Amino acid sequence: GAVVSQHPSRVICKSGTSVKIECRSLDFQATTMFWYRQFPKQSLMLMATSNEGSKATYEQGVEKDKFLINHASLTLSTLTVTSAHPEDSSFYICSALGDLNEQFFGPGTRLTVL
Amino acid sequence: AQSVTQPDIHITVSEGASLELRCNYSYGATPYLFWYVQSPGQGLQLLLKYFSGDTLVQGIKGFEAEFKRSQSSFNLRKPSVHWSDAAEYFCAVAPNLYSGGGADGLTFGKGTHLIIQP
């Protein structure tokens, strides 16, 4: 089946620094990828839709200057959390859109901002 | 705007007993419907999905779900649970892709935490 990886799986950073999270589709090409955020014991919230070769589309309330998304190739999308603060600590999950419009999810990245 | 309600935050079931997890959605038309399972340290795994056709859909791991348009529900069922079924279960919806074109992210319910008693 289709596999999506994320790197890193866990990251701890100091407040004010930037963190980049990678999402890769390992065995298929994905024109569209999605980024979600999951708070502890809560649901996944869609942050943005990433389309290869074009600007990402952000959901209402998500700061595009804070959460920079780049989808430079058909197998890689990156999410950069700029000037991270403790309130940005969360579980970030990506998904890649495969055949028949099914989303395949990565294992997630746990971000902790000190 | 579409929304998904999973009214049960936690459910405890004895191993071997039957299971039903509830999901209700709010959307102007019939959306695409999904059930995912999330185990600790693992990504979301698709259990089953409904796009159209037969309203009773079969999924992996012995799960099934029934779409009831009149009740705006898509409840997940399993006749006999195993200890390995303990996990977080999410119901999700997406706009009907063939009506609007393009692809949209999913709207998830808050999840139901399933606990299996020996």
PDB file of C-alpha atoms in Angstrom:
ATOM      1  CA  GLY A   1       0.000   0.000   0.000  1.00  0.00           C
ATOM      2  CA  ALA A   2       0.909   3.664  -0.221  1.00  0.00           C
ATOM      3  CA  VAL A   3       3.365   4.817   2.423  1.00  0.00           C
ATOM      4  CA  VAL A   4       3.874   8.319   3.751  1.00  0.00           C
ATOM      5  CA  SER A   5       6.754   9.189   6.019  1.00  0.00           C
ATOM      6  CA  GLN A   6       7.409  12.179   8.225  1.00  0.00           C
ATOM      7  CA  HIS A   7      10.667  13.450   9.588  1.00  0.00           C
ATOM      8  CA  PRO A   8      11.452  14.033  12.336  1.00  0.00           C
ATOM      9  CA  SER A   9       9.094  11.983  14.462  1.00  0.00           C
ATOM     10  CA  ARG A  10       9.843  14.130  17.497  1.00  0.00           C
ATOM     11  CA  VAL A  11      11.478  17.520  17.847  1.00  0.00           C
ATOM     12  CA  ILE A  12      12.149  19.769  20.820  1.00  0.00           C
ATOM     13  CA  CYS A  13      13.155  23.343  20.194  1.00  0.00           C
ATOM     14  CA  LYS A  14      13.591  26.601  22.033  1.00  0.00           C
ATOM     15  CA  SER A  15      11.054  29.375  21.792  1.00  0.00           C
ATOM     16  CA  GLY A  16      11.807  31.707  18.896  1.00  0.00           C
ATOM     17  CA  THR A  17      13.491  29.152  16.674  1.00  0.00           C
ATOM     18  CA  SER A  18      12.125  27.640  13.467  1.00  0.00           C
ATOM     19  CA  VAL A  19      11.442  23.978  12.845  1.00  0.00           C
ATOM     20  CA  LYS A  20      11.017  22.189   9.532  1.00  0.00           C
ATOM     21  CA  ILE A  21       8.947  19.035   9.195  1.00  0.00           C
ATOM     22  CA  GLU A  22       9.145  16.885   6.078  1.00  0.00           C
ATOM     23  CA  CYS A  23       6.384  14.772   4.581  1.00  0.00           C
ATOM     24  CA  ARG A  24       7.269  12.285   1.864  1.00  0.00           C
ATOM     25  CA  SER A  25       5.204   9.922  -0.223  1.00  0.00           C
ATOM     26  CA  LEU A  26       7.516   6.956  -0.588  1.00  0.00           C
ATOM     27  CA  ASP A  27       5.997   4.874  -3.345  1.00  0.00           C
ATOM     28  CA  PHE A  28       3.653   7.191  -5.178  1.00  0.00           C
ATOM     29  CA  GLN A  29       3.462  10.727  -6.457  1.00  0.00           C
ATOM     30  CA  ALA A  30       1.144  13.166  -4.766  1.00  0.00           C
ATOM     31  CA  THR A  31       0.101  16.393  -6.399  1.00  0.00           C
ATOM     32  CA  THR A  32      -1.795  17.287  -3.263  1.00  0.00           C
ATOM     33  CA  MET A  33      -0.762  16.914   0.347  1.00  0.00           C
ATOM     34  CA  PHE A  34      -2.502  18.086   3.493  1.00  0.00           C
ATOM     35  CA  TRP A  35      -1.226  19.252   6.861  1.00  0.00           C
ATOM     36  CA  TYR A  36      -3.193  18.650  10.033  1.00  0.00           C
ATOM     37  CA  ARG A  37      -2.643  19.556  13.651  1.00  0.00           C
ATOM     38  CA  GLN A  38      -3.767  17.449  16.583  1.00  0.00           C
ATOM     39  CA  PHE A  39      -3.858  18.705  20.159  1.00  0.00           C
ATOM     40  CA  PRO A  40      -3.687  16.173  23.006  1.00  0.00           C
ATOM     41  CA  LYS A  41      -6.818  14.065  23.225  1.00  0.00           C
ATOM     42  CA  GLN A  42      -8.440  16.105  20.490  1.00  0.00           C
ATOM     43  CA  SER A  43      -9.263  15.716  16.861  1.00  0.00           C
ATOM     44  CA  LEU A  44      -7.208  16.503  13.794  1.00  0.00           C
ATOM     45  CA  MET A  45      -7.708  19.976  12.419  1.00  0.00           C
ATOM     46  CA  LEU A  46      -6.885  20.728   8.815  1.00  0.00           C
ATOM     47  CA  MET A  47      -4.302  23.487   8.592  1.00  0.00           C
ATOM     48  CA  ALA A  48      -3.588  23.752   4.905  1.00  0.00           C
ATOM     49  CA  THR A  49      -3.689  22.095   1.524  1.00  0.00           C
ATOM     50  CA  SER A  50      -0.394  21.859  -0.291  1.00  0.00           C
ATOM     51  CA  ASN A  51      -0.322  21.607  -4.078  1.00  0.00           C
ATOM     52  CA  GLU A  52       2.867  20.837  -5.954  1.00  0.00           C
ATOM     53  CA  GLY A  53       4.209  23.860  -7.742  1.00  0.00           C
ATOM     54  CA  SER A  54       1.751  26.352  -6.322  1.00  0.00           C
ATOM     55  CA  LYS A  55       1.008  28.217  -3.127  1.00  0.00           C
ATOM     56  CA  ALA A  56      -0.618  26.387  -0.276  1.00  0.00           C
ATOM     57  CA  THR A  57      -4.208  27.080   0.677  1.00  0.00           C
ATOM     58  CA  TYR A  58      -4.613  27.794   4.367  1.00  0.00           C
ATOM     59  CA  GLU A  59      -7.673  27.204   6.501  1.00  0.00           C
ATOM     60  CA  GLN A  60      -9.281  30.113   8.269  1.00  0.00           C
ATOM     61  CA  GLY A  61      -7.364  31.098  11.376  1.00  0.00           C
ATOM     62  CA  VAL A  62      -4.075  29.503  10.323  1.00  0.00           C
ATOM     63  CA  GLU A  63      -1.279  32.047   9.925  1.00  0.00           C
ATOM     64  CA  LYS A  64       0.424  31.462   6.608  1.00  0.00           C
ATOM     65  CA  ASP A  65       3.482  33.477   7.644  1.00  0.00           C
ATOM     66  CA  LYS A  66       3.937  31.325  10.711  1.00  0.00           C
ATOM     67  CA  PHE A  67       3.334  27.958   9.093  1.00  0.00           C
ATOM     68  CA  LEU A  68       5.260  28.002   5.840  1.00  0.00           C
ATOM     69  CA  ILE A  69       4.438  25.198   3.447  1.00  0.00           C
ATOM     70  CA  ASN A  70       6.515  24.228   0.442  1.00  0.00           C
ATOM     71  CA  HIS A  71       5.561  21.470  -1.989  1.00  0.00           C
ATOM     72  CA  ALA A  72       8.558  21.492  -4.273  1.00  0.00           C
ATOM     73  CA  SER A  73       8.196  18.016  -5.746  1.00  0.00           C
ATOM     74  CA  LEU A  74       5.561  15.349  -6.230  1.00  0.00           C
ATOM     75  CA  THR A  75       6.905  13.369  -3.285  1.00  0.00           C
ATOM     76  CA  LEU A  76       7.849  16.027  -0.748  1.00  0.00           C
ATOM     77  CA  SER A  77       6.023  18.711   1.191  1.00  0.00           C
ATOM     78  CA  THR A  78       7.563  20.625   4.072  1.00  0.00           C
ATOM     79  CA  LEU A  79       5.994  22.534   6.933  1.00  0.00           C
ATOM     80  CA  THR A  80       8.154  25.125   8.666  1.00  0.00           C
ATOM     81  CA  VAL A  81       6.985  26.496  11.976  1.00  0.00           C
ATOM     82  CA  THR A  82       8.637  29.893  12.190  1.00  0.00           C
ATOM     83  CA  SER A  83       9.484  31.623  15.446  1.00  0.00           C
ATOM     84  CA  ALA A  84       7.925  28.783  17.381  1.00  0.00           C
ATOM     85  CA  HIS A  85       6.310  29.415  20.746  1.00  0.00           C
ATOM     86  CA  PRO A  86       5.065  26.999  23.415  1.00  0.00           C
ATOM     87  CA  GLU A  87       1.500  27.290  22.117  1.00  0.00           C
ATOM     88  CA  ASP A  88       2.710  25.797  18.825  1.00  0.00           C
ATOM     89  CA  SER A  89       3.533  22.563  20.636  1.00  0.00           C
ATOM     90  CA  SER A  90       1.361  19.931  19.049  1.00  0.00           C
ATOM     91  CA  PHE A  91       1.239  16.800  16.938  1.00  0.00           C
ATOM     92  CA  TYR A  92       1.523  17.615  13.242  1.00  0.00           C
ATOM     93  CA  ILE A  93       0.288  15.063  10.733  1.00  0.00           C
ATOM     94  CA  CYS A  94       0.511  15.140   6.973  1.00  0.00           C
ATOM     95  CA  SER A  95      -1.369  13.178   4.370  1.00  0.00           C
ATOM     96  CA  ALA A  96      -0.807  12.623   0.675  1.00  0.00           C
ATOM     97  CA  LEU A  97      -3.573  12.236  -1.838  1.00  0.00           C
ATOM     98  CA  GLY A  98      -3.289   9.018  -3.810  1.00  0.00           C
ATOM     99  CA  ASP A  99      -5.378   7.223  -6.368  1.00  0.00           C
ATOM    100  CA  LEU A 100      -9.137   7.401  -6.097  1.00  0.00           C
ATOM    101  CA  ASN A 101      -8.724  10.488  -3.925  1.00  0.00           C
ATOM    102  CA  GLU A 102      -7.765   8.484  -0.856  1.00  0.00           C
ATOM    103  CA  GLN A 103      -5.579  10.226   1.697  1.00  0.00           C
ATOM    104  CA  PHE A 104      -2.633   8.318   3.123  1.00  0.00           C
ATOM    105  CA  PHE A 105      -1.409   9.617   6.452  1.00  0.00           C
ATOM    106  CA  GLY A 106       2.068   9.955   7.843  1.00  0.00           C
ATOM    107  CA  PRO A 107       2.906   8.828  11.392  1.00  0.00           C
ATOM    108  CA  GLY A 108       3.023  12.386  12.693  1.00  0.00           C
ATOM    109  CA  THR A 109       5.614  14.688  14.238  1.00  0.00           C
ATOM    110  CA  ARG A 110       5.509  15.636  17.896  1.00  0.00           C
ATOM    111  CA  LEU A 111       6.710  19.231  18.323  1.00  0.00           C
ATOM    112  CA  THR A 112       7.567  20.531  21.775  1.00  0.00           C
ATOM    113  CA  VAL A 113       8.557  24.170  22.126  1.00  0.00           C
ATOM    114  CA  LEU A 114      10.271  25.068  25.380  1.00  0.00           C
TER     115      LEU A 114
ATOM    116  CA  ALA B   1     -19.749  24.271   7.115  1.00  0.00           C
ATOM    117  CA  GLN B   2     -19.515  20.573   7.582  1.00  0.00           C
ATOM    118  CA  SER B   3     -19.087  19.015  11.005  1.00  0.00           C
ATOM    119  CA  VAL B   4     -18.722  15.579  12.528  1.00  0.00           C
ATOM    120  CA  THR B   5     -19.971  14.490  15.939  1.00  0.00           C
ATOM    121  CA  GLN B   6     -18.732  11.459  17.789  1.00  0.00           C
ATOM    122  CA  PRO B   7     -20.797  11.568  20.965  1.00  0.00           C
ATOM    123  CA  ASP B   8     -18.820   8.977  22.897  1.00  0.00           C
ATOM    124  CA  ILE B   9     -15.410  10.120  24.111  1.00  0.00           C
ATOM    125  CA  HIS B  10     -14.625   6.771  25.737  1.00  0.00           C
ATOM    126  CA  ILE B  11     -16.135   3.341  25.279  1.00  0.00           C
ATOM    127  CA  THR B  12     -15.214   0.245  27.250  1.00  0.00           C
ATOM    128  CA  VAL B  13     -16.054  -3.152  25.818  1.00  0.00           C
ATOM    129  CA  SER B  14     -15.226  -6.640  26.966  1.00  0.00           C
ATOM    130  CA  GLU B  15     -13.100  -8.738  24.665  1.00  0.00           C
ATOM    131  CA  GLY B  16     -15.336 -10.804  22.417  1.00  0.00           C
ATOM    132  CA  ALA B  17     -18.302  -8.480  22.798  1.00  0.00           C
ATOM    133  CA  SER B  18     -19.846  -6.494  19.983  1.00  0.00           C
ATOM    134  CA  LEU B  19     -18.998  -2.870  19.334  1.00  0.00           C
ATOM    135  CA  GLU B  20     -20.767   0.122  17.854  1.00  0.00           C
ATOM    136  CA  LEU B  21     -19.164   3.552  17.589  1.00  0.00           C
ATOM    137  CA  ARG B  22     -21.454   6.399  16.695  1.00  0.00           C
ATOM    138  CA  CYS B  23     -20.856   9.122  14.146  1.00  0.00           C
ATOM    139  CA  ASN B  24     -23.187  11.858  12.953  1.00  0.00           C
ATOM    140  CA  TYR B  25     -22.363  14.451  10.364  1.00  0.00           C
ATOM    141  CA  SER B  26     -23.754  17.777   9.291  1.00  0.00           C
ATOM    142  CA  TYR B  27     -23.423  18.655   5.635  1.00  0.00           C
ATOM    143  CA  GLY B  28     -25.625  20.062   2.902  1.00  0.00           C
ATOM    144  CA  ALA B  29     -25.251  17.067   0.619  1.00  0.00           C
ATOM    145  CA  THR B  30     -24.047  13.511   0.983  1.00  0.00           C
ATOM    146  CA  PRO B  31     -20.367  13.689   1.758  1.00  0.00           C
ATOM    147  CA  TYR B  32     -17.698  11.088   1.481  1.00  0.00           C
ATOM    148  CA  LEU B  33     -17.491   9.284   4.839  1.00  0.00           C
ATOM    149  CA  PHE B  34     -14.530   7.591   6.460  1.00  0.00           C
ATOM    150  CA  TRP B  35     -13.512   5.757   9.596  1.00  0.00           C
ATOM    151  CA  TYR B  36      -9.878   5.802  10.692  1.00  0.00           C
ATOM    152  CA  VAL B  37      -8.072   4.127  13.564  1.00  0.00           C
ATOM    153  CA  GLN B  38      -5.090   5.677  15.319  1.00  0.00           C
ATOM    154  CA  SER B  39      -2.849   3.597  17.535  1.00  0.00           C
ATOM    155  CA  PRO B  40      -0.154   5.151  19.743  1.00  0.00           C
ATOM    156  CA  GLY B  41       2.920   5.982  17.731  1.00  0.00           C
ATOM    157  CA  GLN B  42       1.302   5.041  14.453  1.00  0.00           C
ATOM    158  CA  GLY B  43      -0.322   6.982  11.683  1.00  0.00           C
ATOM    159  CA  LEU B  44      -3.987   6.993  10.886  1.00  0.00           C
ATOM    160  CA  GLN B  45      -5.151   3.845   9.163  1.00  0.00           C
ATOM    161  CA  LEU B  46      -8.247   3.789   6.998  1.00  0.00           C
ATOM    162  CA  LEU B  47     -10.756   1.188   8.161  1.00  0.00           C
ATOM    163  CA  LEU B  48     -13.417   1.822   5.552  1.00  0.00           C
ATOM    164  CA  LYS B  49     -15.079   4.488   3.456  1.00  0.00           C
ATOM    165  CA  TYR B  50     -18.408   5.263   1.849  1.00  0.00           C
ATOM    166  CA  PHE B  51     -18.648   7.121  -1.410  1.00  0.00           C
ATOM    167  CA  SER B  52     -21.890   5.836  -2.922  1.00  0.00           C
ATOM    168  CA  GLY B  53     -23.853   2.650  -3.562  1.00  0.00           C
ATOM    169  CA  ASP B  54     -24.476   0.000  -0.943  1.00  0.00           C
ATOM    170  CA  THR B  55     -24.991   1.731   2.365  1.00  0.00           C
ATOM    171  CA  LEU B  56     -23.405  -1.108   4.333  1.00  0.00           C
ATOM    172  CA  VAL B  57     -19.672  -1.045   3.755  1.00  0.00           C
ATOM    173  CA  GLN B  58     -17.151  -3.622   4.802  1.00  0.00           C
ATOM    174  CA  GLY B  59     -13.712  -2.654   5.950  1.00  0.00           C
ATOM    175  CA  ILE B  60     -10.520  -4.163   7.210  1.00  0.00           C
ATOM    176  CA  LYS B  61     -10.058  -6.001  10.510  1.00  0.00           C
ATOM    177  CA  GLY B  62     -13.675  -7.174  10.540  1.00  0.00           C
ATOM    178  CA  PHE B  63     -15.212  -3.701  10.784  1.00  0.00           C
ATOM    179  CA  GLU B  64     -18.289  -2.535   8.949  1.00  0.00           C
ATOM    180  CA  ALA B  65     -20.260   0.700   8.872  1.00  0.00           C
ATOM    181  CA  GLU B  66     -23.730   1.628   7.751  1.00  0.00           C
ATOM    182  CA  PHE B  67     -24.628   4.929   6.130  1.00  0.00           C
ATOM    183  CA  LYS B  68     -28.101   6.137   7.081  1.00  0.00           C
ATOM    184  CA  ARG B  69     -29.020   9.244   5.163  1.00  0.00           C
ATOM    185  CA  SER B  70     -32.187   9.913   7.160  1.00  0.00           C
ATOM    186  CA  GLN B  71     -30.193  10.001  10.379  1.00  0.00           C
ATOM    187  CA  SER B  72     -27.038  11.597   8.928  1.00  0.00           C
ATOM    188  CA  SER B  73     -25.142   8.787  10.591  1.00  0.00           C
ATOM    189  CA  PHE B  74     -22.276   6.492   9.733  1.00  0.00           C
ATOM    190  CA  ASN B  75     -21.855   4.166  12.692  1.00  0.00           C
ATOM    191  CA  LEU B  76     -18.980   1.718  12.905  1.00  0.00           C
ATOM    192  CA  ARG B  77     -19.587  -1.834  14.085  1.00  0.00           C
ATOM    193  CA  LYS B  78     -17.680  -4.994  14.833  1.00  0.00           C
ATOM    194  CA  PRO B  79     -19.347  -8.218  15.984  1.00  0.00           C
ATOM    195  CA  SER B  80     -16.527  -9.355  18.273  1.00  0.00           C
ATOM    196  CA  VAL B  81     -13.696  -7.129  19.442  1.00  0.00           C
ATOM    197  CA  HIS B  82     -10.151  -8.224  20.116  1.00  0.00           C
ATOM    198  CA  TRP B  83      -7.725  -6.700  22.607  1.00  0.00           C
ATOM    199  CA  SER B  84      -5.723  -5.366  19.656  1.00  0.00           C
ATOM    200  CA  ASP B  85      -8.685  -3.170  18.686  1.00  0.00           C
ATOM    201  CA  ALA B  86      -7.963  -0.835  21.595  1.00  0.00           C
ATOM    202  CA  ALA B  87      -7.168   2.497  19.950  1.00  0.00           C
ATOM    203  CA  GLU B  88      -8.574   5.890  19.026  1.00  0.00           C
ATOM    204  CA  TYR B  89     -11.234   5.869  16.309  1.00  0.00           C
ATOM    205  CA  PHE B  90     -12.034   8.858  14.150  1.00  0.00           C
ATOM    206  CA  CYS B  91     -14.952   9.445  11.855  1.00  0.00           C
ATOM    207  CA  ALA B  92     -14.283  11.910   9.034  1.00  0.00           C
ATOM    208  CA  VAL B  93     -16.082  13.507   6.132  1.00  0.00           C
ATOM    209  CA  ALA B  94     -15.040  15.157   2.906  1.00  0.00           C
ATOM    210  CA  PRO B  95     -17.148  17.006   0.368  1.00  0.00           C
ATOM    211  CA  ASN B  96     -18.332  14.868  -2.488  1.00  0.00           C
ATOM    212  CA  LEU B  97     -15.376  15.177  -4.791  1.00  0.00           C
ATOM    213  CA  TYR B  98     -17.274  14.477  -7.967  1.00  0.00           C
ATOM    214  CA  SER B  99     -19.754  17.253  -7.395  1.00  0.00           C
ATOM    215  CA  GLY B 100     -17.358  20.063  -6.669  1.00  0.00           C
ATOM    216  CA  GLY B 101     -14.167  18.963  -8.306  1.00  0.00           C
ATOM    217  CA  GLY B 102     -10.756  19.076  -6.729  1.00  0.00           C
ATOM    218  CA  ALA B 103      -9.687  17.589  -3.439  1.00  0.00           C
ATOM    219  CA  ASP B 104     -10.380  18.812   0.053  1.00  0.00           C
ATOM    220  CA  GLY B 105      -8.976  18.016   3.424  1.00  0.00           C
ATOM    221  CA  LEU B 106     -10.994  15.927   5.801  1.00  0.00           C
ATOM    222  CA  THR B 107     -13.141  17.152   8.678  1.00  0.00           C
ATOM    223  CA  PHE B 108     -12.679  14.861  11.643  1.00  0.00           C
ATOM    224  CA  GLY B 109     -14.785  14.103  14.675  1.00  0.00           C
ATOM    225  CA  LYS B 110     -13.206  14.394  18.101  1.00  0.00           C
ATOM    226  CA  GLY B 111     -12.564  10.689  18.275  1.00  0.00           C
ATOM    227  CA  THR B 112     -13.683   7.805  20.461  1.00  0.00           C
ATOM    228  CA  HIS B 113     -11.186   6.081  22.701  1.00  0.00           C
ATOM    229  CA  LEU B 114     -11.876   2.356  22.762  1.00  0.00           C
ATOM    230  CA  ILE B 115     -10.833   0.378  25.811  1.00  0.00           C
ATOM    231  CA  ILE B 116     -10.972  -3.402  25.769  1.00  0.00           C
ATOM    232  CA  GLN B 117     -11.526  -5.230  29.025  1.00  0.00           C
ATOM    233  CA  PRO B 118     -10.131  -8.759  29.325  1.00  0.00           C
TER     234      PRO B 118
END
